[in-house]
PDB file of C-alpha atoms in Angstrom:
ATOM      1  CA  MET I   1     108.539 120.601  54.430  1.00 51.00           C
ATOM      2  CA  GLN I   2     109.520 123.898  56.052  1.00 49.00           C
ATOM      3  CA  ILE I   3     112.577 124.348  53.805  1.00 54.00           C
ATOM      4  CA  GLN I   4     110.791 123.231  50.640  1.00 57.00           C
ATOM      5  CA  GLY I   5     110.989 126.091  48.196  1.00 55.00           C
ATOM      6  CA  GLU I   6     114.623 126.890  48.805  1.00 55.00           C
ATOM      7  CA  SER I   7     116.158 123.452  48.194  1.00 50.00           C
ATOM      8  CA  SER I   8     116.255 123.936  44.456  1.00 48.00           C
ATOM      9  CA  SER I   9     118.601 126.878  44.877  1.00 46.00           C
ATOM     10  CA  GLY I  10     121.542 124.670  45.767  1.00 47.00           C
ATOM     11  CA  LYS I  11     123.761 123.477  42.914  1.00 47.00           C
ATOM     12  CA  GLY I  12     123.724 119.756  42.344  1.00 48.00           C
ATOM     13  CA  MET I  13     120.821 119.238  44.713  1.00 48.00           C
ATOM     14  CA  LYS I  14     118.111 116.739  43.881  1.00 51.00           C
ATOM     15  CA  PRO I  15     114.735 118.490  44.036  1.00 51.00           C
ATOM     16  CA  ALA I  16     112.323 116.821  46.406  1.00 55.00           C
ATOM     17  CA  VAL I  17     108.579 117.463  46.492  1.00 58.00           C
ATOM     18  CA  TYR I  18     106.701 116.786  49.717  1.00 59.00           C
ATOM     19  CA  ARG I  19     102.909 116.767  49.908  1.00 61.00           C
ATOM     20  CA  GLY I  20     101.360 116.356  53.314  1.00 60.00           C
ATOM     21  CA  VAL I  21     102.550 114.443  56.365  1.00 61.00           C
ATOM     22  CA  PHE I  22     102.230 110.910  54.986  1.00 65.00           C
ATOM     23  CA  GLY I  23     103.400 111.973  51.524  1.00 67.00           C
ATOM     24  CA  THR I  24     106.538 113.430  53.098  1.00 69.00           C
ATOM     25  CA  ILE I  25     107.202 110.254  55.089  1.00 71.00           C
ATOM     26  CA  SER I  26     106.660 108.101  51.996  1.00 76.00           C
ATOM     27  CA  THR I  27     108.930 110.256  49.813  1.00 73.00           C
ATOM     28  CA  MET I  28     111.703 110.303  52.403  1.00 70.00           C
ATOM     29  CA  VAL I  29     111.595 106.519  52.849  1.00 74.00           C
ATOM     30  CA  LYS I  30     111.631 105.942  49.067  1.00 78.00           C
ATOM     31  CA  THR I  31     114.374 108.426  48.217  1.00 74.00           C
ATOM     32  CA  GLU I  32     116.569 108.359  51.336  1.00 72.00           C
ATOM     33  CA  GLY I  33     115.642 105.173  53.174  1.00 72.00           C
ATOM     34  CA  PRO I  34     113.893 104.568  56.514  1.00 76.00           C
ATOM     35  CA  ARG I  35     116.884 105.856  58.508  1.00 72.00           C
ATOM     36  CA  SER I  36     116.303 109.350  57.070  1.00 68.00           C
ATOM     37  CA  LEU I  37     113.267 109.668  59.371  1.00 73.00           C
ATOM     38  CA  TYR I  38     115.731 109.729  62.272  1.00 70.00           C
ATOM     39  CA  ASN I  39     118.216 112.198  60.776  1.00 69.00           C
ATOM     40  CA  GLY I  40     119.606 114.472  63.466  1.00 67.00           C
ATOM     41  CA  LEU I  41     118.334 112.267  66.307  1.00 76.00           C
ATOM     42  CA  VAL I  42     121.488 112.682  68.407  1.00 80.00           C
ATOM     43  CA  ALA I  43     121.521 116.466  67.939  1.00 76.00           C
ATOM     44  CA  GLY I  44     117.777 116.508  68.617  1.00 78.00           C
ATOM     45  CA  LEU I  45     118.267 114.706  71.915  1.00 83.00           C
ATOM     46  CA  GLN I  46     121.100 117.071  72.834  1.00 84.00           C
ATOM     47  CA  ARG I  47     118.843 120.020  72.000  1.00 83.00           C
ATOM     48  CA  GLN I  48     115.862 118.785  73.975  1.00 81.00           C
ATOM     49  CA  MET I  49     117.918 117.934  77.067  1.00 85.00           C
ATOM     50  CA  SER I  50     119.699 121.293  77.116  1.00 84.00           C
ATOM     51  CA  PHE I  51     116.679 123.413  76.141  1.00 83.00           C
ATOM     52  CA  ALA I  52     114.176 121.664  78.386  1.00 80.00           C
ATOM     53  CA  SER I  53     116.430 121.713  81.441  1.00 84.00           C
ATOM     54  CA  VAL I  54     116.618 125.518  81.219  1.00 87.00           C
ATOM     55  CA  ARG I  55     113.260 126.664  79.849  1.00 82.00           C
ATOM     56  CA  ILE I  56     111.125 124.229  81.833  1.00 80.00           C
ATOM     57  CA  GLY I  57     113.310 123.500  84.832  1.00 83.00           C
ATOM     58  CA  LEU I  58     113.732 127.188  85.682  1.00 87.00           C
ATOM     59  CA  TYR I  59     110.183 128.319  84.775  1.00 85.00           C
ATOM     60  CA  ASP I  60     108.643 127.986  88.241  1.00 84.00           C
ATOM     61  CA  SER I  61     111.677 129.571  89.929  1.00 87.00           C
ATOM     62  CA  VAL I  62     111.711 132.542  87.539  1.00 89.00           C
ATOM     63  CA  LYS I  63     107.931 132.915  87.900  1.00 87.00           C
ATOM     64  CA  GLN I  64     108.359 133.044  91.671  1.00 88.00           C
ATOM     65  CA  PHE I  65     111.079 135.651  91.200  1.00 89.00           C
ATOM     66  CA  TYR I  66     108.795 137.922  89.163  1.00 89.00           C
ATOM     67  CA  THR I  67     105.878 137.495  91.572  1.00 87.00           C
ATOM     68  CA  LYS I  68     108.198 137.983  94.577  1.00 83.00           C
ATOM     69  CA  GLY I  69     106.958 134.782  96.150  1.00 75.00           C
ATOM     70  CA  ALA I  70     103.233 135.503  95.787  1.00 77.00           C
ATOM     71  CA  GLU I  71     100.982 132.436  95.834  1.00 74.00           C
ATOM     72  CA  HIS I  72      99.040 133.387  92.699  1.00 76.00           C
ATOM     73  CA  ALA I  73     100.907 134.473  89.541  1.00 75.00           C
ATOM     74  CA  GLY I  74      99.251 136.785  87.026  1.00 81.00           C
ATOM     75  CA  ILE I  75      99.436 136.261  83.280  1.00 81.00           C
ATOM     76  CA  GLY I  76     102.031 139.037  82.975  1.00 85.00           C
ATOM     77  CA  SER I  77     104.408 137.283  85.366  1.00 86.00           C
ATOM     78  CA  ARG I  78     103.897 134.008  83.551  1.00 84.00           C
ATOM     79  CA  LEU I  79     104.630 135.614  80.169  1.00 84.00           C
ATOM     80  CA  LEU I  80     107.786 137.260  81.527  1.00 88.00           C
ATOM     81  CA  ALA I  81     108.959 133.981  83.033  1.00 87.00           C
ATOM     82  CA  GLY I  82     108.318 132.150  79.760  1.00 84.00           C
ATOM     83  CA  CYS I  83     110.207 134.758  77.709  1.00 86.00           C
ATOM     84  CA  THR I  84     113.116 134.807  80.141  1.00 89.00           C
ATOM     85  CA  THR I  85     113.679 131.063  80.348  1.00 88.00           C
ATOM     86  CA  GLY I  86     113.127 130.688  76.592  1.00 85.00           C
ATOM     87  CA  ALA I  87     115.789 133.292  75.797  1.00 87.00           C
ATOM     88  CA  MET I  88     118.191 131.765  78.337  1.00 88.00           C
ATOM     89  CA  ALA I  89     117.797 128.332  76.735  1.00 89.00           C
ATOM     90  CA  VAL I  90     118.622 129.676  73.269  1.00 87.00           C
ATOM     91  CA  ALA I  91     121.653 131.625  74.486  1.00 86.00           C
ATOM     92  CA  ILE I  92     123.091 128.453  76.018  1.00 87.00           C
ATOM     93  CA  ALA I  93     122.029 125.708  73.626  1.00 87.00           C
ATOM     94  CA  GLN I  94     121.800 127.384  70.183  1.00 89.00           C
ATOM     95  CA  PRO I  95     124.601 125.250  68.614  1.00 90.00           C
ATOM     96  CA  THR I  96     122.595 122.071  69.222  1.00 89.00           C
ATOM     97  CA  ASP I  97     119.638 123.563  67.331  1.00 85.00           C
ATOM     98  CA  VAL I  98     121.803 124.700  64.399  1.00 87.00           C
ATOM     99  CA  VAL I  99     123.333 121.224  64.042  1.00 86.00           C
ATOM    100  CA  LYS I 100     119.917 119.541  64.348  1.00 83.00           C
ATOM    101  CA  VAL I 101     118.415 121.726  61.604  1.00 79.00           C
ATOM    102  CA  ARG I 102     121.437 121.375  59.303  1.00 80.00           C
ATOM    103  CA  PHE I 103     121.660 117.614  59.809  1.00 75.00           C
ATOM    104  CA  GLN I 104     117.944 117.022  59.242  1.00 70.00           C
ATOM    105  CA  ALA I 105     117.798 119.289  56.186  1.00 68.00           C
ATOM    106  CA  GLN I 106     120.908 118.095  54.390  1.00 66.00           C
ATOM    107  CA  ALA I 107     120.029 116.904  50.939  1.00 52.00           C
ATOM    108  CA  ASN I 108     121.731 114.276  48.820  1.00 46.00           C
ATOM    109  CA  VAL I 109     123.847 115.807  46.058  1.00 46.00           C
ATOM    110  CA  ALA I 110     124.572 114.327  42.657  1.00 47.00           C
ATOM    111  CA  ASP I 111     127.509 112.154  43.794  1.00 50.00           C
ATOM    112  CA  GLY I 112     125.589 110.809  46.784  1.00 54.00           C
ATOM    113  CA  SER I 113     127.613 112.665  49.406  1.00 61.00           C
ATOM    114  CA  LYS I 114     126.200 114.707  52.269  1.00 69.00           C
ATOM    115  CA  ARG I 115     127.151 117.911  54.035  1.00 72.00           C
ATOM    116  CA  TYR I 116     127.779 116.105  57.334  1.00 75.00           C
ATOM    117  CA  LYS I 117     128.333 112.427  58.099  1.00 77.00           C
ATOM    118  CA  GLY I 118     127.765 112.672  61.833  1.00 78.00           C
ATOM    119  CA  THR I 119     126.668 115.011  64.594  1.00 83.00           C
ATOM    120  CA  MET I 120     130.123 115.693  66.004  1.00 86.00           C
ATOM    121  CA  GLU I 121     131.494 116.235  62.502  1.00 86.00           C
ATOM    122  CA  ALA I 122     128.736 118.781  61.915  1.00 85.00           C
ATOM    123  CA  TYR I 123     129.819 120.775  64.995  1.00 89.00           C
ATOM    124  CA  LYS I 124     133.465 120.689  63.869  1.00 89.00           C
ATOM    125  CA  THR I 125     132.721 121.516  60.218  1.00 88.00           C
ATOM    126  CA  ILE I 126     130.460 124.466  61.028  1.00 89.00           C
ATOM    127  CA  ALA I 127     132.974 125.853  63.547  1.00 90.00           C
ATOM    128  CA  LYS I 128     135.849 125.430  61.086  1.00 90.00           C
ATOM    129  CA  GLN I 129     134.109 126.854  58.013  1.00 89.00           C
ATOM    130  CA  GLU I 130     131.932 129.542  59.593  1.00 88.00           C
ATOM    131  CA  GLY I 131     133.552 130.149  62.970  1.00 88.00           C
ATOM    132  CA  ALA I 132     131.804 130.386  66.320  1.00 86.00           C
ATOM    133  CA  ARG I 133     129.206 132.693  64.761  1.00 86.00           C
ATOM    134  CA  GLY I 134     128.121 129.811  62.532  1.00 87.00           C
ATOM    135  CA  LEU I 135     127.161 127.737  65.565  1.00 89.00           C
ATOM    136  CA  TRP I 136     125.079 130.626  66.899  1.00 89.00           C
ATOM    137  CA  LYS I 137     123.584 131.477  63.491  1.00 85.00           C
ATOM    138  CA  GLY I 138     119.943 132.478  63.712  1.00 81.00           C
ATOM    139  CA  THR I 139     120.109 133.226  67.434  1.00 87.00           C
ATOM    140  CA  THR I 140     117.855 136.297  67.119  1.00 83.00           C
ATOM    141  CA  PRO I 141     114.960 134.571  65.303  1.00 78.00           C
ATOM    142  CA  ASN I 142     115.428 131.533  67.541  1.00 81.00           C
ATOM    143  CA  ILE I 143     115.142 133.687  70.676  1.00 85.00           C
ATOM    144  CA  ALA I 144     111.936 135.153  69.226  1.00 80.00           C
ATOM    145  CA  ARG I 145     110.701 131.687  68.311  1.00 78.00           C
ATOM    146  CA  ASN I 146     111.615 130.108  71.635  1.00 80.00           C
ATOM    147  CA  ALA I 147     110.164 133.010  73.640  1.00 80.00           C
ATOM    148  CA  ILE I 148     106.888 132.653  71.730  1.00 80.00           C
ATOM    149  CA  VAL I 149     106.866 128.861  72.015  1.00 80.00           C
ATOM    150  CA  ASN I 150     107.812 128.930  75.683  1.00 80.00           C
ATOM    151  CA  CYS I 151     105.199 131.550  76.546  1.00 81.00           C
ATOM    152  CA  THR I 152     102.482 129.809  74.572  1.00 83.00           C
ATOM    153  CA  GLU I 153     103.312 126.296  75.785  1.00 85.00           C
ATOM    154  CA  LEU I 154     103.828 127.014  79.454  1.00 83.00           C
ATOM    155  CA  VAL I 155     101.351 129.865  79.927  1.00 84.00           C
ATOM    156  CA  THR I 156      98.596 128.192  77.867  1.00 90.00           C
ATOM    157  CA  TYR I 157      99.129 124.934  79.745  1.00 92.00           C
ATOM    158  CA  ASP I 158      98.995 126.800  83.063  1.00 87.00           C
ATOM    159  CA  LEU I 159      95.832 128.702  82.125  1.00 89.00           C
ATOM    160  CA  ILE I 160      93.963 125.723  80.638  1.00 93.00           C
ATOM    161  CA  LYS I 161      94.852 123.539  83.602  1.00 93.00           C
ATOM    162  CA  ASP I 162      93.788 126.243  86.093  1.00 91.00           C
ATOM    163  CA  THR I 163      90.507 126.757  84.214  1.00 92.00           C
ATOM    164  CA  LEU I 164      89.719 123.030  84.193  1.00 94.00           C
ATOM    165  CA  LEU I 165      90.448 122.754  87.917  1.00 93.00           C
ATOM    166  CA  LYS I 166      88.584 125.915  88.960  1.00 92.00           C
ATOM    167  CA  SER I 167      85.548 124.934  86.866  1.00 92.00           C
ATOM    168  CA  ASN I 168      85.561 121.466  88.469  1.00 90.00           C
ATOM    169  CA  LEU I 169      85.561 119.932  84.989  1.00 91.00           C
ATOM    170  CA  MET I 170      88.536 117.758  85.895  1.00 92.00           C
ATOM    171  CA  THR I 171      90.700 116.944  88.875  1.00 90.00           C
ATOM    172  CA  ASP I 172      94.462 117.356  89.023  1.00 90.00           C
ATOM    173  CA  ASN I 173      95.281 114.015  87.435  1.00 90.00           C
ATOM    174  CA  LEU I 174      96.451 112.432  84.170  1.00 91.00           C
ATOM    175  CA  PRO I 175      93.406 113.274  81.955  1.00 92.00           C
ATOM    176  CA  CYS I 176      93.642 116.936  83.003  1.00 93.00           C
ATOM    177  CA  HIS I 177      97.362 117.056  82.248  1.00 93.00           C
ATOM    178  CA  PHE I 178      96.841 115.325  78.880  1.00 94.00           C
ATOM    179  CA  THR I 179      94.037 117.688  77.792  1.00 94.00           C
ATOM    180  CA  SER I 180      95.929 120.801  78.879  1.00 94.00           C
ATOM    181  CA  ALA I 181      99.146 119.668  77.193  1.00 93.00           C
ATOM    182  CA  PHE I 182      97.533 118.730  73.870  1.00 92.00           C
ATOM    183  CA  SER I 183      95.569 122.004  73.745  1.00 92.00           C
ATOM    184  CA  ALA I 184      98.740 123.961  74.511  1.00 91.00           C
ATOM    185  CA  GLY I 185     100.489 122.189  71.624  1.00 90.00           C
ATOM    186  CA  PHE I 186      97.759 123.258  69.174  1.00 91.00           C
ATOM    187  CA  CYS I 187      97.846 126.892  70.330  1.00 90.00           C
ATOM    188  CA  THR I 188     101.644 126.924  70.169  1.00 88.00           C
ATOM    189  CA  THR I 189     101.719 125.607  66.595  1.00 89.00           C
ATOM    190  CA  ILE I 190      99.294 128.288  65.368  1.00 90.00           C
ATOM    191  CA  ILE I 191     101.194 131.154  66.978  1.00 88.00           C
ATOM    192  CA  ALA I 192     104.790 129.994  66.535  1.00 83.00           C
ATOM    193  CA  SER I 193     104.705 128.408  63.063  1.00 87.00           C
ATOM    194  CA  PRO I 194     105.699 131.545  61.063  1.00 88.00           C
ATOM    195  CA  VAL I 195     108.714 132.265  63.280  1.00 83.00           C
ATOM    196  CA  ASP I 196     109.624 128.581  63.313  1.00 82.00           C
ATOM    197  CA  VAL I 197     109.676 128.350  59.510  1.00 87.00           C
ATOM    198  CA  VAL I 198     111.805 131.500  59.176  1.00 86.00           C
ATOM    199  CA  LYS I 199     114.210 130.256  61.854  1.00 79.00           C
ATOM    200  CA  THR I 200     114.597 126.891  60.126  1.00 80.00           C
ATOM    201  CA  ARG I 201     115.118 128.450  56.695  1.00 84.00           C
ATOM    202  CA  TYR I 202     117.645 130.975  57.987  1.00 83.00           C
ATOM    203  CA  MET I 203     119.701 128.507  60.047  1.00 76.00           C
ATOM    204  CA  ASN I 204     119.827 126.055  57.130  1.00 75.00           C
ATOM    205  CA  SER I 205     120.716 128.684  54.509  1.00 80.00           C
ATOM    206  CA  ALA I 206     124.105 128.877  52.798  1.00 78.00           C
ATOM    207  CA  PRO I 207     126.383 131.770  53.880  1.00 80.00           C
ATOM    208  CA  GLY I 208     125.228 134.962  52.153  1.00 82.00           C
ATOM    209  CA  GLN I 209     121.886 133.571  50.950  1.00 86.00           C
ATOM    210  CA  TYR I 210     119.989 135.881  53.303  1.00 87.00           C
ATOM    211  CA  SER I 211     121.374 139.062  54.819  1.00 86.00           C
ATOM    212  CA  SER I 212     119.255 138.659  57.961  1.00 85.00           C
ATOM    213  CA  ALA I 213     116.267 136.817  59.389  1.00 83.00           C
ATOM    214  CA  ILE I 214     114.041 139.734  58.317  1.00 89.00           C
ATOM    215  CA  ASN I 215     115.393 139.432  54.755  1.00 90.00           C
ATOM    216  CA  CYS I 216     114.632 135.707  54.861  1.00 89.00           C
ATOM    217  CA  ALA I 217     111.032 136.392  55.928  1.00 90.00           C
ATOM    218  CA  VAL I 218     110.540 139.073  53.262  1.00 93.00           C
ATOM    219  CA  THR I 219     112.002 136.794  50.572  1.00 92.00           C
ATOM    220  CA  MET I 220     109.643 134.010  51.579  1.00 90.00           C
ATOM    221  CA  LEU I 221     106.659 136.358  51.524  1.00 92.00           C
ATOM    222  CA  THR I 222     107.436 137.817  48.088  1.00 92.00           C
ATOM    223  CA  LYS I 223     108.427 134.549  46.395  1.00 91.00           C
ATOM    224  CA  GLU I 224     106.089 132.020  48.019  1.00 90.00           C
ATOM    225  CA  GLY I 225     103.265 134.023  49.574  1.00 91.00           C
ATOM    226  CA  PRO I 226     101.941 134.152  53.162  1.00 90.00           C
ATOM    227  CA  LEU I 227     101.040 130.445  53.255  1.00 89.00           C
ATOM    228  CA  ALA I 228     104.782 129.659  53.142  1.00 88.00           C
ATOM    229  CA  PHE I 229     104.941 130.637  56.820  1.00 90.00           C
ATOM    230  CA  TYR I 230     102.663 127.702  57.638  1.00 89.00           C
ATOM    231  CA  LYS I 231     104.500 125.047  55.644  1.00 85.00           C
ATOM    232  CA  GLY I 232     104.703 121.845  57.611  1.00 82.00           C
ATOM    233  CA  PHE I 233     101.897 122.897  59.966  1.00 86.00           C
ATOM    234  CA  MET I 234     100.453 119.413  60.465  1.00 86.00           C
ATOM    235  CA  PRO I 235     103.761 117.654  61.239  1.00 82.00           C
ATOM    236  CA  SER I 236     104.661 120.592  63.495  1.00 84.00           C
ATOM    237  CA  PHE I 237     101.366 120.186  65.344  1.00 87.00           C
ATOM    238  CA  LEU I 238     101.821 116.423  65.658  1.00 86.00           C
ATOM    239  CA  ARG I 239     105.346 116.986  66.960  1.00 83.00           C
ATOM    240  CA  LEU I 240     104.434 119.739  69.422  1.00 83.00           C
ATOM    241  CA  GLY I 241     101.227 118.043  70.523  1.00 86.00           C
ATOM    242  CA  SER I 242     102.906 114.716  71.266  1.00 88.00           C
ATOM    243  CA  TRP I 243     105.963 116.440  72.771  1.00 84.00           C
ATOM    244  CA  ASN I 244     103.776 118.538  75.079  1.00 88.00           C
ATOM    245  CA  VAL I 245     101.811 115.511  76.254  1.00 91.00           C
ATOM    246  CA  VAL I 246     104.968 113.542  77.054  1.00 90.00           C
ATOM    247  CA  MET I 247     106.740 116.551  78.570  1.00 86.00           C
ATOM    248  CA  PHE I 248     103.957 117.888  80.803  1.00 89.00           C
ATOM    249  CA  VAL I 249     102.618 114.508  81.900  1.00 91.00           C
ATOM    250  CA  THR I 250     106.151 113.402  82.831  1.00 90.00           C
ATOM    251  CA  TYR I 251     106.850 116.749  84.483  1.00 85.00           C
ATOM    252  CA  GLU I 252     103.689 116.591  86.602  1.00 89.00           C
ATOM    253  CA  GLN I 253     104.375 113.022  87.702  1.00 88.00           C
ATOM    254  CA  LEU I 254     107.995 113.793  88.574  1.00 87.00           C
ATOM    255  CA  LYS I 255     106.957 116.942  90.463  1.00 84.00           C
ATOM    256  CA  ARG I 256     104.346 115.002  92.410  1.00 86.00           C
ATOM    257  CA  ALA I 257     106.850 112.226  93.209  1.00 87.00           C
ATOM    258  CA  MET I 258     109.487 114.744  94.353  1.00 84.00           C
ATOM    259  CA  MET I 259     106.996 116.610  96.551  1.00 83.00           C
ATOM    260  CA  SER I 260     105.904 113.325  98.089  1.00 82.00           C
ATOM    261  CA  ALA I 261     109.515 112.310  98.678  1.00 82.00           C
ATOM    262  CA  ARG I 262     110.327 115.709 100.213  1.00 77.00           C
ATOM    263  CA  GLY I 263     107.326 115.397 102.538  1.00 73.00           C
ATOM    264  CA  SER I 264     108.467 111.963 103.721  1.00 74.00           C
ATOM    265  CA  TRP I 265     111.998 113.281 104.324  1.00 75.00           C
ATOM    266  CA  GLU I 266     110.807 116.283 106.324  1.00 67.00           C
ATOM    267  CA  SER I 267     108.223 114.405 108.386  1.00 62.00           C
ATOM    268  CA  PRO I 268     109.461 113.231 111.791  1.00 57.00           C
ATOM    269  CA  LEU I 269     110.123 109.547 112.301  1.00 54.00           C
TER     270      LEU I 269
END
């Protein structure tokens, strides 16, 4: 849905019209088959593993670095930590995001062929045709997007969780983690959607279609209006909301298990 509006620009492309979450799913299944719902799954898994290990795994350490070991971190330190780990993740794992976007967005052409037949072929084809810069295409808007997403996700989750605990509305358990994570997903979608749409459009664009990410944003605004920046909002919210719940709930349980294991190791026999 996010790239709808530019698909018709490609020669030989079949125009596809998507209306709403369920309309999009129905259209994709009818025109491309059920497997199309899992396009780019391998690249998506590669992206999540590489991005999450950096932006989430290093968040607490970087936050401690900015607070110089203080027990309580202010919102400024949390924002800086979120921006830092988000930018680091993009710098390292950008090729996985480019391949995921390209693979998911590839459209069937008149003869039934596709741009890429597999994930590894996509890496090789992009590197061969566009060079190393092609694999890091859209790094600037993606850094902006990931910094915003990281800050909003992690900081909002931190703040909502702290508020719930300090207000004695919930205890530090699964319902608290679920509520904080789902709320963080909603806030993230509202704030990050415009940058996310521009990043997706720019990374999926043909060489020379847009001179820069700013040009892509301006073109979208002039041709499609401001609502274009919120295309695909509902599926984005469902994705981020469910992802946040799984991510933070798993993270909290793993952190608790590791702390418990560390305590048993350090305690005397």
